[in-house]
Coordinates of C-alpha atoms in Angstrom, one line a residue:
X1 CA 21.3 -55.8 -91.5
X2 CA 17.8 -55.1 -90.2
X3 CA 16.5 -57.7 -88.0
X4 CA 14.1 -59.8 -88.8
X5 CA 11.2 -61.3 -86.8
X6 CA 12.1 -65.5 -86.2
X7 CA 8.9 -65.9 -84.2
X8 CA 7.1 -67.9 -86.8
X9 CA 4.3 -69.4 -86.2
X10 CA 6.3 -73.2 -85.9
X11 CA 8.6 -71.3 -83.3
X12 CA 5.7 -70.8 -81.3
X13 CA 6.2 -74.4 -79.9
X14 CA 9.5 -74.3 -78.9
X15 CA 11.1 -73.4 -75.6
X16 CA 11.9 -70.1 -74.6
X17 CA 15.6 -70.6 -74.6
X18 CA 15.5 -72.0 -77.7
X19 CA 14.4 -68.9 -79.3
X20 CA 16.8 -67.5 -77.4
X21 CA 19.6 -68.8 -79.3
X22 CA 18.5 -68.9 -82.5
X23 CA 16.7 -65.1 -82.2
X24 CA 18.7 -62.7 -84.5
X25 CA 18.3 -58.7 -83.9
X26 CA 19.9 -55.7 -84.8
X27 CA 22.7 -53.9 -82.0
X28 CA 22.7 -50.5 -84.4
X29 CA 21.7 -47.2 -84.1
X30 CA 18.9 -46.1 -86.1
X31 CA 19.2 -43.0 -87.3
X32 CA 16.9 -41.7 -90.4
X33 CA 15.4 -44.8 -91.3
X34 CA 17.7 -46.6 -91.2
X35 CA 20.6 -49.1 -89.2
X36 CA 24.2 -47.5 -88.8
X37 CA 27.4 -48.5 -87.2
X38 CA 28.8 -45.7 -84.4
X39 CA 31.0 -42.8 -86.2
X40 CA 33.5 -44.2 -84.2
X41 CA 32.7 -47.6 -85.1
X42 CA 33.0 -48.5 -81.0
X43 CA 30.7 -50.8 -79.7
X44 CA 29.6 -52.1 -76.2
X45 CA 29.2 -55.1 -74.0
X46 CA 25.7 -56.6 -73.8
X47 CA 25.5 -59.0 -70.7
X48 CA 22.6 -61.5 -70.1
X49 CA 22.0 -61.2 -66.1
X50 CA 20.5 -64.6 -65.8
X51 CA 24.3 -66.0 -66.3
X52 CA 26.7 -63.1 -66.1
X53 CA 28.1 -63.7 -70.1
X54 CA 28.0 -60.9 -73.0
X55 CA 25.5 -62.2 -75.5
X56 CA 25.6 -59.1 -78.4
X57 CA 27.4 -56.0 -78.4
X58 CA 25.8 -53.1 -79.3
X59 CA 26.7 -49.4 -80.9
X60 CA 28.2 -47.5 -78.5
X61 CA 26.8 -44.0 -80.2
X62 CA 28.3 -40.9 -78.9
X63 CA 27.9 -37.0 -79.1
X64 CA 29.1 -37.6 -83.4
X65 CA 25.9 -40.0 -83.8
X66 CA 23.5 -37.3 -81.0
X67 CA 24.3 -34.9 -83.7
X68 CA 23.1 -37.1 -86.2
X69 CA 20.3 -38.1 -85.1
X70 CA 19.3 -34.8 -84.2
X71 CA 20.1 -33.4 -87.5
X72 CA 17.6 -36.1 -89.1
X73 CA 14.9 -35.9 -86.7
X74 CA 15.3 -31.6 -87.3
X75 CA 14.8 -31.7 -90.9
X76 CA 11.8 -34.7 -90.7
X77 CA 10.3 -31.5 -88.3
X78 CA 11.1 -29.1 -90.8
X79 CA 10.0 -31.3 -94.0
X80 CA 6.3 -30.8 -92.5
X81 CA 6.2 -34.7 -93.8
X82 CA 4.8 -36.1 -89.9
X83 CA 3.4 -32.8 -87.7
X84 CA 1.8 -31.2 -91.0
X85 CA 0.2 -34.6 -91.6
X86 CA -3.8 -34.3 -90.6
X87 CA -4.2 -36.0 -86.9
X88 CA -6.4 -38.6 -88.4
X89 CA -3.8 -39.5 -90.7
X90 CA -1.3 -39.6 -87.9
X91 CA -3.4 -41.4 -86.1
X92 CA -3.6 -44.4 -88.5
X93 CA 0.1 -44.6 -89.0
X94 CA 0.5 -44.8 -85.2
X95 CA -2.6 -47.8 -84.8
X96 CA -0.6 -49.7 -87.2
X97 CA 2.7 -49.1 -85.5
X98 CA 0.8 -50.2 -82.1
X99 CA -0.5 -53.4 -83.7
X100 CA 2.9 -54.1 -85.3
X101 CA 4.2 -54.1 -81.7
X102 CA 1.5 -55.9 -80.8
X103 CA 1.8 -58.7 -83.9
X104 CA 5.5 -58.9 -82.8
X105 CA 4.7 -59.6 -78.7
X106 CA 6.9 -62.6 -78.5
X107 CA 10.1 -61.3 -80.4
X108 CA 10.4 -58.0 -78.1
X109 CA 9.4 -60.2 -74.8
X110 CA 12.3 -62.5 -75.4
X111 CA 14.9 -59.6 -75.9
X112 CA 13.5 -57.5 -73.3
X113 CA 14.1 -60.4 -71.0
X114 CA 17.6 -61.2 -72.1
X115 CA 18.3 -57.5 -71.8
X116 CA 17.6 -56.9 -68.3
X117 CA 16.6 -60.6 -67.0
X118 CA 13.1 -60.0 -66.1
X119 CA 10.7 -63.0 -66.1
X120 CA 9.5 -63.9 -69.6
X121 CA 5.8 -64.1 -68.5
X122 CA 6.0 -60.9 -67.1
X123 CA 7.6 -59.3 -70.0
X124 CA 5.4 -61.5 -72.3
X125 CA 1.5 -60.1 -70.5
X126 CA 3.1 -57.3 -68.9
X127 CA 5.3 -55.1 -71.3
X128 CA 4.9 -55.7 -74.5
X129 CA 1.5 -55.5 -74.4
X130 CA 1.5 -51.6 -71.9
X131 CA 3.6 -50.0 -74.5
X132 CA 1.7 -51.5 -77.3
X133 CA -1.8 -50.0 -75.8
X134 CA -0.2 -47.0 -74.4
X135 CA 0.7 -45.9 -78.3
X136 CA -2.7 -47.0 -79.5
X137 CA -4.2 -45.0 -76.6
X138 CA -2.2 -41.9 -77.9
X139 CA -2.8 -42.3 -81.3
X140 CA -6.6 -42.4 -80.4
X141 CA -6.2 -39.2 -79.0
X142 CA -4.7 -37.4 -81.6
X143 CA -8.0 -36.4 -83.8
X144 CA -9.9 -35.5 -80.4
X145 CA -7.7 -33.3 -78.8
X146 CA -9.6 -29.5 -79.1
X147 CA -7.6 -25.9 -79.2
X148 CA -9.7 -23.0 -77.3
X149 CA -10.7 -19.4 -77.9
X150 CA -10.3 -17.5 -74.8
X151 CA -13.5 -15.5 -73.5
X152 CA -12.5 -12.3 -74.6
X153 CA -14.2 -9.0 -75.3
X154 CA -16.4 -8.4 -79.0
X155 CA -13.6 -6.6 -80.7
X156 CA -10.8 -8.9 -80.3
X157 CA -10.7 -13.4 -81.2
X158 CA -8.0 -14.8 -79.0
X159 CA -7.1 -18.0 -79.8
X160 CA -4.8 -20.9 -77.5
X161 CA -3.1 -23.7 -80.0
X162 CA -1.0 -26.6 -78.9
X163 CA 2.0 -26.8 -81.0
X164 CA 4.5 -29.2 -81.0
X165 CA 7.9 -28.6 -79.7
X166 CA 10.3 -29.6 -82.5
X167 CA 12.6 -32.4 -81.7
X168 CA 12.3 -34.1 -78.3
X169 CA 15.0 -36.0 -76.9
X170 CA 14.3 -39.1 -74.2
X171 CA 16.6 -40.5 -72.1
X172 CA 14.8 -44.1 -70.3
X173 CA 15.9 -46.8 -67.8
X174 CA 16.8 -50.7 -68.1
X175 CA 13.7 -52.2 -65.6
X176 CA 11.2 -51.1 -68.1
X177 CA 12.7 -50.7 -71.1
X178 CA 9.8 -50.6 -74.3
X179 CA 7.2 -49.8 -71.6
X180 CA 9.3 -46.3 -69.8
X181 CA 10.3 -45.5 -73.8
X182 CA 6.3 -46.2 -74.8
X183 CA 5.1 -43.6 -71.9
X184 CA 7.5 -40.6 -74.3
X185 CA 7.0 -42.4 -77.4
X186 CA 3.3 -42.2 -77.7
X187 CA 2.7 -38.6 -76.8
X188 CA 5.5 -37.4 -78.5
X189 CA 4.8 -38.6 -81.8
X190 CA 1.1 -37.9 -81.5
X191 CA 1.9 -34.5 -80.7
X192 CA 3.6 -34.1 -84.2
X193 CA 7.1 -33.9 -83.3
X194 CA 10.0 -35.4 -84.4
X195 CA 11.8 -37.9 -81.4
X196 CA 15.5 -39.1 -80.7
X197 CA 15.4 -42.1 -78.1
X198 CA 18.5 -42.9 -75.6
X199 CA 17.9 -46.4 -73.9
X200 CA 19.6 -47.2 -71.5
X201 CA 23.0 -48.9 -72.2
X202 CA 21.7 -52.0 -70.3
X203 CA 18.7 -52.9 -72.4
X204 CA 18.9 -51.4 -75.9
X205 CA 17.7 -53.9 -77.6
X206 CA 13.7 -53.2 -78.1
X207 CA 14.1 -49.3 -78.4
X208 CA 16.1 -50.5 -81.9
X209 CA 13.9 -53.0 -82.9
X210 CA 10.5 -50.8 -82.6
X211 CA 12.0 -47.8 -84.0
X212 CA 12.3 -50.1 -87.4
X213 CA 8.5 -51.3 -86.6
X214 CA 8.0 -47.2 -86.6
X215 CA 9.2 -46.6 -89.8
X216 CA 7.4 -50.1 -91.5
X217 CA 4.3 -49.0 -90.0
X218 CA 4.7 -45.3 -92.2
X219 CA 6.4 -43.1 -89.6
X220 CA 8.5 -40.9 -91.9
X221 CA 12.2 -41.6 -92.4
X222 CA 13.9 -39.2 -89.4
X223 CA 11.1 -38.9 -87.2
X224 CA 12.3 -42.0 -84.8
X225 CA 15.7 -42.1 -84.1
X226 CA 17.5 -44.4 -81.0
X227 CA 20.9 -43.8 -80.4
X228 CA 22.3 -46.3 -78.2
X229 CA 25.0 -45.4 -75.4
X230 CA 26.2 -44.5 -72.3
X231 CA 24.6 -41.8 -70.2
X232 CA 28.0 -39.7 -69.5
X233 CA 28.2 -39.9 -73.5
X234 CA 24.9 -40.1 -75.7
X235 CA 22.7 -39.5 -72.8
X236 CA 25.0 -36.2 -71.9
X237 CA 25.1 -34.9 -75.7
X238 CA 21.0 -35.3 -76.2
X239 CA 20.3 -33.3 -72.9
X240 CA 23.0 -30.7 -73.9
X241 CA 22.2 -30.4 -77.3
X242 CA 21.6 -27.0 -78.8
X243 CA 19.0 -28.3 -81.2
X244 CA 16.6 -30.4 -79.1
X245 CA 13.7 -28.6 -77.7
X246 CA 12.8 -31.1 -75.2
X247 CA 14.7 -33.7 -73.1
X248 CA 12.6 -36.2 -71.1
X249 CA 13.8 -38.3 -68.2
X250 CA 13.1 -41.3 -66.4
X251 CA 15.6 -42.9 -64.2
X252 CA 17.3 -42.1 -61.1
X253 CA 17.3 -38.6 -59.1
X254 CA 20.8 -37.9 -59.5
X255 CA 21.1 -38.8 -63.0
X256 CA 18.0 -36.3 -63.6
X257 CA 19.7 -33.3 -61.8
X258 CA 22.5 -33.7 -64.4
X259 CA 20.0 -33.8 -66.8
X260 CA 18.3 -30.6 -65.9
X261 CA 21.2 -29.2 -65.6
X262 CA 22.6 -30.1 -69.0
X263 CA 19.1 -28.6 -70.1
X264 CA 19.7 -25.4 -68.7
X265 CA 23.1 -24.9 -68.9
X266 CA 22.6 -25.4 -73.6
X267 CA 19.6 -24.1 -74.8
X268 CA 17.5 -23.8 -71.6
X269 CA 15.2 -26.9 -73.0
X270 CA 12.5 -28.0 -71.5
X271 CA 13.1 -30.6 -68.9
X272 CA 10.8 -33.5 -67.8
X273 CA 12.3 -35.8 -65.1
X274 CA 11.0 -39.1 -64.1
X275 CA 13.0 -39.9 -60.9
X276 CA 13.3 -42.3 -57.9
X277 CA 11.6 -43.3 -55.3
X278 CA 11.1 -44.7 -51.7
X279 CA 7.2 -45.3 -51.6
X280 CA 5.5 -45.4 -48.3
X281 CA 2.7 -48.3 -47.4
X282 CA 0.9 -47.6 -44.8
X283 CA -1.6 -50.7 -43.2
X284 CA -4.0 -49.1 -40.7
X285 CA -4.6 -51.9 -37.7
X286 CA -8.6 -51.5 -38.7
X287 CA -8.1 -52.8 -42.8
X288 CA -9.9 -56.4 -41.6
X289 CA -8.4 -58.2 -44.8
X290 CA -4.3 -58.7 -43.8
X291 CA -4.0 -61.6 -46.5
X292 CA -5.2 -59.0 -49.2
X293 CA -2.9 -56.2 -47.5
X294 CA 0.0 -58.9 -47.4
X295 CA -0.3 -59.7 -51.0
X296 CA 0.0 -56.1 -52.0
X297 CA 2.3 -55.2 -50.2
X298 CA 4.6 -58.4 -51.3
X299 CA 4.0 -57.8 -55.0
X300 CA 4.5 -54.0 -54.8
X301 CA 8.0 -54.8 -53.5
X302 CA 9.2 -58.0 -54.8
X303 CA 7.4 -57.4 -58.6
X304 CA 10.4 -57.1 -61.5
X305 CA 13.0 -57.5 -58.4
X306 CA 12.3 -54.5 -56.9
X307 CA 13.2 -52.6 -59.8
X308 CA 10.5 -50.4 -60.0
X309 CA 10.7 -46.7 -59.1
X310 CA 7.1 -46.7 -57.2
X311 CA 8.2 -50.1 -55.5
X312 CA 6.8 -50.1 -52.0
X313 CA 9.9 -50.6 -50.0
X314 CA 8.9 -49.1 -46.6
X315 CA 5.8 -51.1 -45.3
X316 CA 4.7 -48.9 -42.7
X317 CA 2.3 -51.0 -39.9
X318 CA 0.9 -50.9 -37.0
X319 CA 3.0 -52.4 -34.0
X320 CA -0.3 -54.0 -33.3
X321 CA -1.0 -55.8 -36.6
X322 CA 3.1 -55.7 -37.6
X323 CA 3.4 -59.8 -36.6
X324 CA 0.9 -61.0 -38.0
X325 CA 1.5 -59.2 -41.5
X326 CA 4.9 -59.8 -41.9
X327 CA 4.3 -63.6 -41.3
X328 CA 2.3 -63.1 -44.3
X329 CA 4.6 -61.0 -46.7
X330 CA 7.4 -63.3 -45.7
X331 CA 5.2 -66.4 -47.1
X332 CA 4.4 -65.1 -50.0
X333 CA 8.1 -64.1 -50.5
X334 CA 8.9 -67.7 -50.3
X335 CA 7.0 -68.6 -52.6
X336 CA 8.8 -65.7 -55.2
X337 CA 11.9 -68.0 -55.5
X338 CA 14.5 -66.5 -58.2
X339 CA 14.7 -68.6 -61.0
X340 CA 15.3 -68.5 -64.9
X341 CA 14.0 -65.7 -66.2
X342 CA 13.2 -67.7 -69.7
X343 CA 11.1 -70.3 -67.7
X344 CA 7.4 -69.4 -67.9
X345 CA 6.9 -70.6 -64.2
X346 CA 9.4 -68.6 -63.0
X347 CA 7.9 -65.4 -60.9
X348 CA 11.5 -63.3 -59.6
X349 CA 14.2 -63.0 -62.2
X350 CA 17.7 -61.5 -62.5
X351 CA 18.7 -58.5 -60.9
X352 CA 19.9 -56.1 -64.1
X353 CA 23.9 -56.6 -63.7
X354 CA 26.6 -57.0 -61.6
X355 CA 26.4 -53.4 -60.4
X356 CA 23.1 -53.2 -59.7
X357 CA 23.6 -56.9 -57.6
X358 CA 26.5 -55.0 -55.3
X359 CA 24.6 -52.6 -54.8
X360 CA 21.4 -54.3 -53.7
X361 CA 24.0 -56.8 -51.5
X362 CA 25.9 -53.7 -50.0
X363 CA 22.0 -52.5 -48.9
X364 CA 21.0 -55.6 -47.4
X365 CA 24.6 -55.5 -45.4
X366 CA 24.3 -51.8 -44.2
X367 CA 20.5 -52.6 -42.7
X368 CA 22.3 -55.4 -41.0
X369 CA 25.4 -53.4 -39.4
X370 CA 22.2 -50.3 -38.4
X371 CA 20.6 -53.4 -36.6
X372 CA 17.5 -54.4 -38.5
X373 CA 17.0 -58.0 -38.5
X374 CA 16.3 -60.3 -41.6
X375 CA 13.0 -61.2 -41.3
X376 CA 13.8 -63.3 -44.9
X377 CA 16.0 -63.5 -47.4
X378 CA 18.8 -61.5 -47.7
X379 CA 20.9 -63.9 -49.9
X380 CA 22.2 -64.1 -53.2
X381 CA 21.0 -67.0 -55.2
X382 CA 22.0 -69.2 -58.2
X383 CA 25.7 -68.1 -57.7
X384 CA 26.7 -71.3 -60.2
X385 CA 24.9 -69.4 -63.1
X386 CA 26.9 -66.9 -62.9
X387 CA 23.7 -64.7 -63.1
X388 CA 22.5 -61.5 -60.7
X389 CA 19.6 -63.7 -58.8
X390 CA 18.7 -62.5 -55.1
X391 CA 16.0 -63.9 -53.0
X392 CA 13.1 -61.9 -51.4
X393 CA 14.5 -59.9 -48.3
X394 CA 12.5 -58.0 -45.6
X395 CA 13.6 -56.1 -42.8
X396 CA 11.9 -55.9 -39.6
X397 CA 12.8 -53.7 -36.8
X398 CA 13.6 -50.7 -39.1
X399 CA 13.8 -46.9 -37.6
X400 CA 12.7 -44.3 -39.7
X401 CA 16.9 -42.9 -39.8
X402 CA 18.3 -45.7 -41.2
X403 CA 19.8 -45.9 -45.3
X404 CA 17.5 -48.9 -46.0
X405 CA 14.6 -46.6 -44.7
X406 CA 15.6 -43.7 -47.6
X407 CA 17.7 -44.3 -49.8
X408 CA 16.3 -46.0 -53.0
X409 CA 17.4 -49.9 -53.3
X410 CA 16.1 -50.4 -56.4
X411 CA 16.3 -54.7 -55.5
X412 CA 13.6 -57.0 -53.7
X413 CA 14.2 -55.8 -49.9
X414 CA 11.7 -54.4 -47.8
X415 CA 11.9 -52.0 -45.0
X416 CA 9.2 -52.4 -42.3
X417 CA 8.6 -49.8 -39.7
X418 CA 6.0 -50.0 -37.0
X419 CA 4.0 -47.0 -35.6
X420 CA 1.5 -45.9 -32.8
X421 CA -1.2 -43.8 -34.5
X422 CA -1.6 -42.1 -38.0
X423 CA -0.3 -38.9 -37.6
X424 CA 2.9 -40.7 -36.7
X425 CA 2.8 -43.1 -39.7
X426 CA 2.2 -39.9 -42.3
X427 CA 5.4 -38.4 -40.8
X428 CA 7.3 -41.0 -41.4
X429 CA 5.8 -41.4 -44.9
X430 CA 6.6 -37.8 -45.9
X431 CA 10.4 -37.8 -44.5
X432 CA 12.0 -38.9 -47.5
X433 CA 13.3 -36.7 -50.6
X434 CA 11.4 -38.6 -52.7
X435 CA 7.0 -38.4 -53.4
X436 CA 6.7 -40.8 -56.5
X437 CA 3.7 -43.2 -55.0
X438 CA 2.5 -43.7 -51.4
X439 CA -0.7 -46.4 -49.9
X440 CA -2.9 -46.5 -47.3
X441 CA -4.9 -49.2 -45.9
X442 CA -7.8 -48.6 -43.9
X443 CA -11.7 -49.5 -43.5
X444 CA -12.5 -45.7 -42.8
X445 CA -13.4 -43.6 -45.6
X446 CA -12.5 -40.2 -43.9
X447 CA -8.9 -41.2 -42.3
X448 CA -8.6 -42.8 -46.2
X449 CA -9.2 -39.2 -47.6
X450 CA -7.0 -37.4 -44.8
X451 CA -4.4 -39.6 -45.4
X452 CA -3.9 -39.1 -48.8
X453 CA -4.3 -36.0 -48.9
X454 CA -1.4 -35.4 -46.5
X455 CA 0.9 -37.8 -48.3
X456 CA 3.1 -36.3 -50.6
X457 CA 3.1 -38.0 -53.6
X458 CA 2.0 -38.0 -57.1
X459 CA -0.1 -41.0 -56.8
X460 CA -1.7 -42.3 -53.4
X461 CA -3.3 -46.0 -53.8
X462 CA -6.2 -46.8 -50.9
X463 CA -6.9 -50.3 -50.3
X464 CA -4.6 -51.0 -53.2
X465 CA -1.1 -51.4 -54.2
X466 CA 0.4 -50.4 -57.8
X467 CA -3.1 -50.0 -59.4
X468 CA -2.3 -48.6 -63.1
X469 CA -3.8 -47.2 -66.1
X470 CA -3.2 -45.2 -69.1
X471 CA -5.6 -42.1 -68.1
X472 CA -4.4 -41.6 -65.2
X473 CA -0.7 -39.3 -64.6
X474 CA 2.2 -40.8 -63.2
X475 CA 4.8 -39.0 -62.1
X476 CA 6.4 -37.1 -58.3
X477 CA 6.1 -34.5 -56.0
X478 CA 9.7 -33.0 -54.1
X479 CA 13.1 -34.6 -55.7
X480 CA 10.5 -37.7 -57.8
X481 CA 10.4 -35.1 -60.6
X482 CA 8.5 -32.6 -62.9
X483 CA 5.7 -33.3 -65.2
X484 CA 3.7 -36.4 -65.6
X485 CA 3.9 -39.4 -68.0
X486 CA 0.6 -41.1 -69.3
X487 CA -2.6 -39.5 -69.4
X488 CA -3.9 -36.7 -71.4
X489 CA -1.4 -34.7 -69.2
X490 CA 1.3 -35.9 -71.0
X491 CA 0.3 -33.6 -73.8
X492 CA 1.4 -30.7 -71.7
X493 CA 5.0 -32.0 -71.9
X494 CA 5.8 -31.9 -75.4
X495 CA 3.5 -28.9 -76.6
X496 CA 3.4 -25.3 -76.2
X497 CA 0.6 -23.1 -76.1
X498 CA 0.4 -20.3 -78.6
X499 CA -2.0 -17.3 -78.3
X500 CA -3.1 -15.9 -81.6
X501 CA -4.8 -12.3 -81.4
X502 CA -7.0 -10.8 -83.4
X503 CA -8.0 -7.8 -83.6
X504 CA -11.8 -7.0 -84.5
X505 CA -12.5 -3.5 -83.8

């Protein structure tokens, strides 16, 4: 049955984890307007990290369902009933779906944090509200986007249309589930074309529930479709699918080479890929303010667990300022103790699953055995739970060589490296696959232009860590990806240009 919204307005006073148990949501796909069981009527474990037990179990949709889906979301294209709609039209169906996301803030905060164990306050002033404002941004856009006529000769008219693609499939990750699906969603459907969503298996649970909003708030019947799944089944089918025009990707790098080569290897689709990440931040011993820098840099790191793709897991310092600074991180890390992820006070939350917890562990052991030392941390916590808690780790003594210095954690740990001057700390910056998001901190204005302009990465923050807005890109230079998310930009991804040529002689 569709799920209904149990945040009423005398629910408001009751405590997170009471909603919790009396929240009821849908676990189906949704495939042309509507909530279906899998063809194959199989269904998947849905585990709460913040105590290790299954709390729903959800569709487990497979290459049957992709076809589906893709089918519905084809003939919505072909129908002409959503991209031969006039953009301001569009654009009003797409305000209300924003402010249905919006009206509904407290519903998807709570699921989004039982999905993936993020802190309700985060997920609550955080989430919700970026992918609510990120489709309201888009849909603002639609009736001010302007085609060109290219400067040709008197006897011809040469003009350059966007069109959109068709049907765009999106495959997104668990540590931002509605905001990572928001960046594709919004720019997809203002675009005009017709969209099939993959969450990720470990937080499926918003991606259904908004796709109903979508269709509420007057998005035609097949035009939002979420099949939820596995990657090696849904998430394989949508990227190979002969029918889909468009797969876009955000998640890990080696997940997104199978991706792009799913792409090619079908119908040579376009491919947008979203990747990882092993961001640099670099603290010049002249930035005066280390309290500010030391904030930054904790945040940047320890901020939704670590889970964050742009994280800034290699503070890069100078040996001169590297004491007094990691004192400072360390404090602050403290202070970031794990805790219930449903408690409003509560700052660090629940590492997604037990995999992802190994994995961090098995990190935090191999920069042991390489011979960092713990600075802090390295624990797990809240073992009774039975939930994925670990503390706030940071690594000092770290050479440039080591895994912990390259390899994406994707968990609250912290590599510090020292160096000597800046030429040396840009080196180290650049010696990783990945260019998703780099720093620099410095009181100079021309070594803070040099700087980032030699780091290469897709976004460089100066003086700052994590800064973030809707008009600005986002997305990787080297094996961080192709194309950008937010921004006008985005356009680019789920268009193409048409030349129309006239001849006037």
């Amino acid at each position: 049955m569709p799920a209904e919204n149990t945040m009423t307005k005398s629910a408001s006073e009751k405590s997170w984890q009471q909603r919790a148990r009396e929240i009821s949501f849908a676990t189906q796909a949704f495939i042309d307007g509507r909530f279906v069981n899998a063809a194959s009527g199989a269904t998947f474990d849905n585990v709460n990290p913040a105590t290790g037990r299954v709390f729903c179990r959800v569709a487990s949709c497979d290459t049957a369902d992709v076809d589906l889906a893709v089918a519905a979301a084809r003939a919505a294209f072909e129908s002409g009933s959503w991209v031969n709609m006039a953009p301001k039209a569009r654009k009003r169906i797409l305000q209300r779906f924003a402010e249905s996301i919006h009206k509904h803030k407290e519903e998807l905060a709570l699921l989004e944090t039982l999905d993936m164990g993020k802190p309700i306050s985060d997920s609550l002033k955080v989430d919700i509200p970026g992918a609510a404002s990120c489709i309201e941004w888009y849909a603002e856009a639609i009736d001010k986007l302007y085609d060109e006529v290219a400067p040709t000769g008197p006897d011809a008219l040469a003009t350059i249309t966007r069109e959109p693609m068709g049907v765009v499939g999106a495959i997104v990750p668990w540590n931002f589930p509605l905001l990572m699906a928001a960046w594709k969603i919004g720019p997809v459907l203002a675009a005009g074309n017709s969209f099939v969503l993959k969450p990720s298996e470990k937080s499926p649970l918003t991606a259904i529930r908004v796709a109903q909003l979508a269709v509420e708030s007057g998005i035609p019947e097949g035009v939002f479709n979420v099949v939820p799944g596995f990657g090696h089944t849904a998430g394989q089918a949508l990227s190979s699918h002969m029918d889909v025009d468009c797969i876009a990707f955000t998640g890990s790098t080696a997940t997104g080479k199978r991706v792009m080569q799913s792409a090619a290897q079908s119908n040579m689709k376009r491919a947008w890929l979203e990747c990882g990440g092993k961001s640099p931040n670099i603290v010049l011993a002249d930035y005066p303010d280390l309290e500010r820098a030391a904030t930054a840099a904790a945040y940047g790191i320890f901020f939704n667990q670590g889970e964050m793709c742009s994280a800034g897991s290699r503070l890069i310092v100078h040996e001169r300022i590297k004491d007094a600074l990691l004192e400072k991180v360390a404090a602050i890390g403290a202070k970031l103790k794990p805790g219930d992820p449903l408690d409003p006070a509560t700052r660090l939350g629940a590492i997604v699953d037990e995999v992802q917890l190994k994995r961090v562990l098995e990190y935090i052991e191999s920069g042991k055995t390489e011979g960092a030392r713990v600075y802090a941390g390295g624990e797990r916590k809240l073992e009774n739970t039975g939930g994925y808690f670990v503390e706030p780790t940071v690594f000092d003594g770290v050479q440039p060589t080591m895994r912990i210095a390259n390899e994406e954690i994707f968990g609250p740990v912290l590599a510090t490296i020292t160096f000597k001057d800046v030429n040396q700390a840009i080196a180290i910056a650049n010696n990783v696959i990945y260019g998703l998001a780099a720093a620099v901190w410095t009181r100079d204005i021309t070594i803070a232009h040099r700087t980032a302009r030699a780091l290469r990465a897709g976004t460089v923050y100066v003086n700052c860590y994590d800064a973030d807005d809707i008009t600005v890109p986002f997305g990787g230079f080297k094996q961080s990806g192709i194309g950008r998310d937010k921004s006008l930009h985005a356009f680019d991804k789920y268009t193409e240009l048409k030349t129309t040529w006239i001849d006037l002689s």
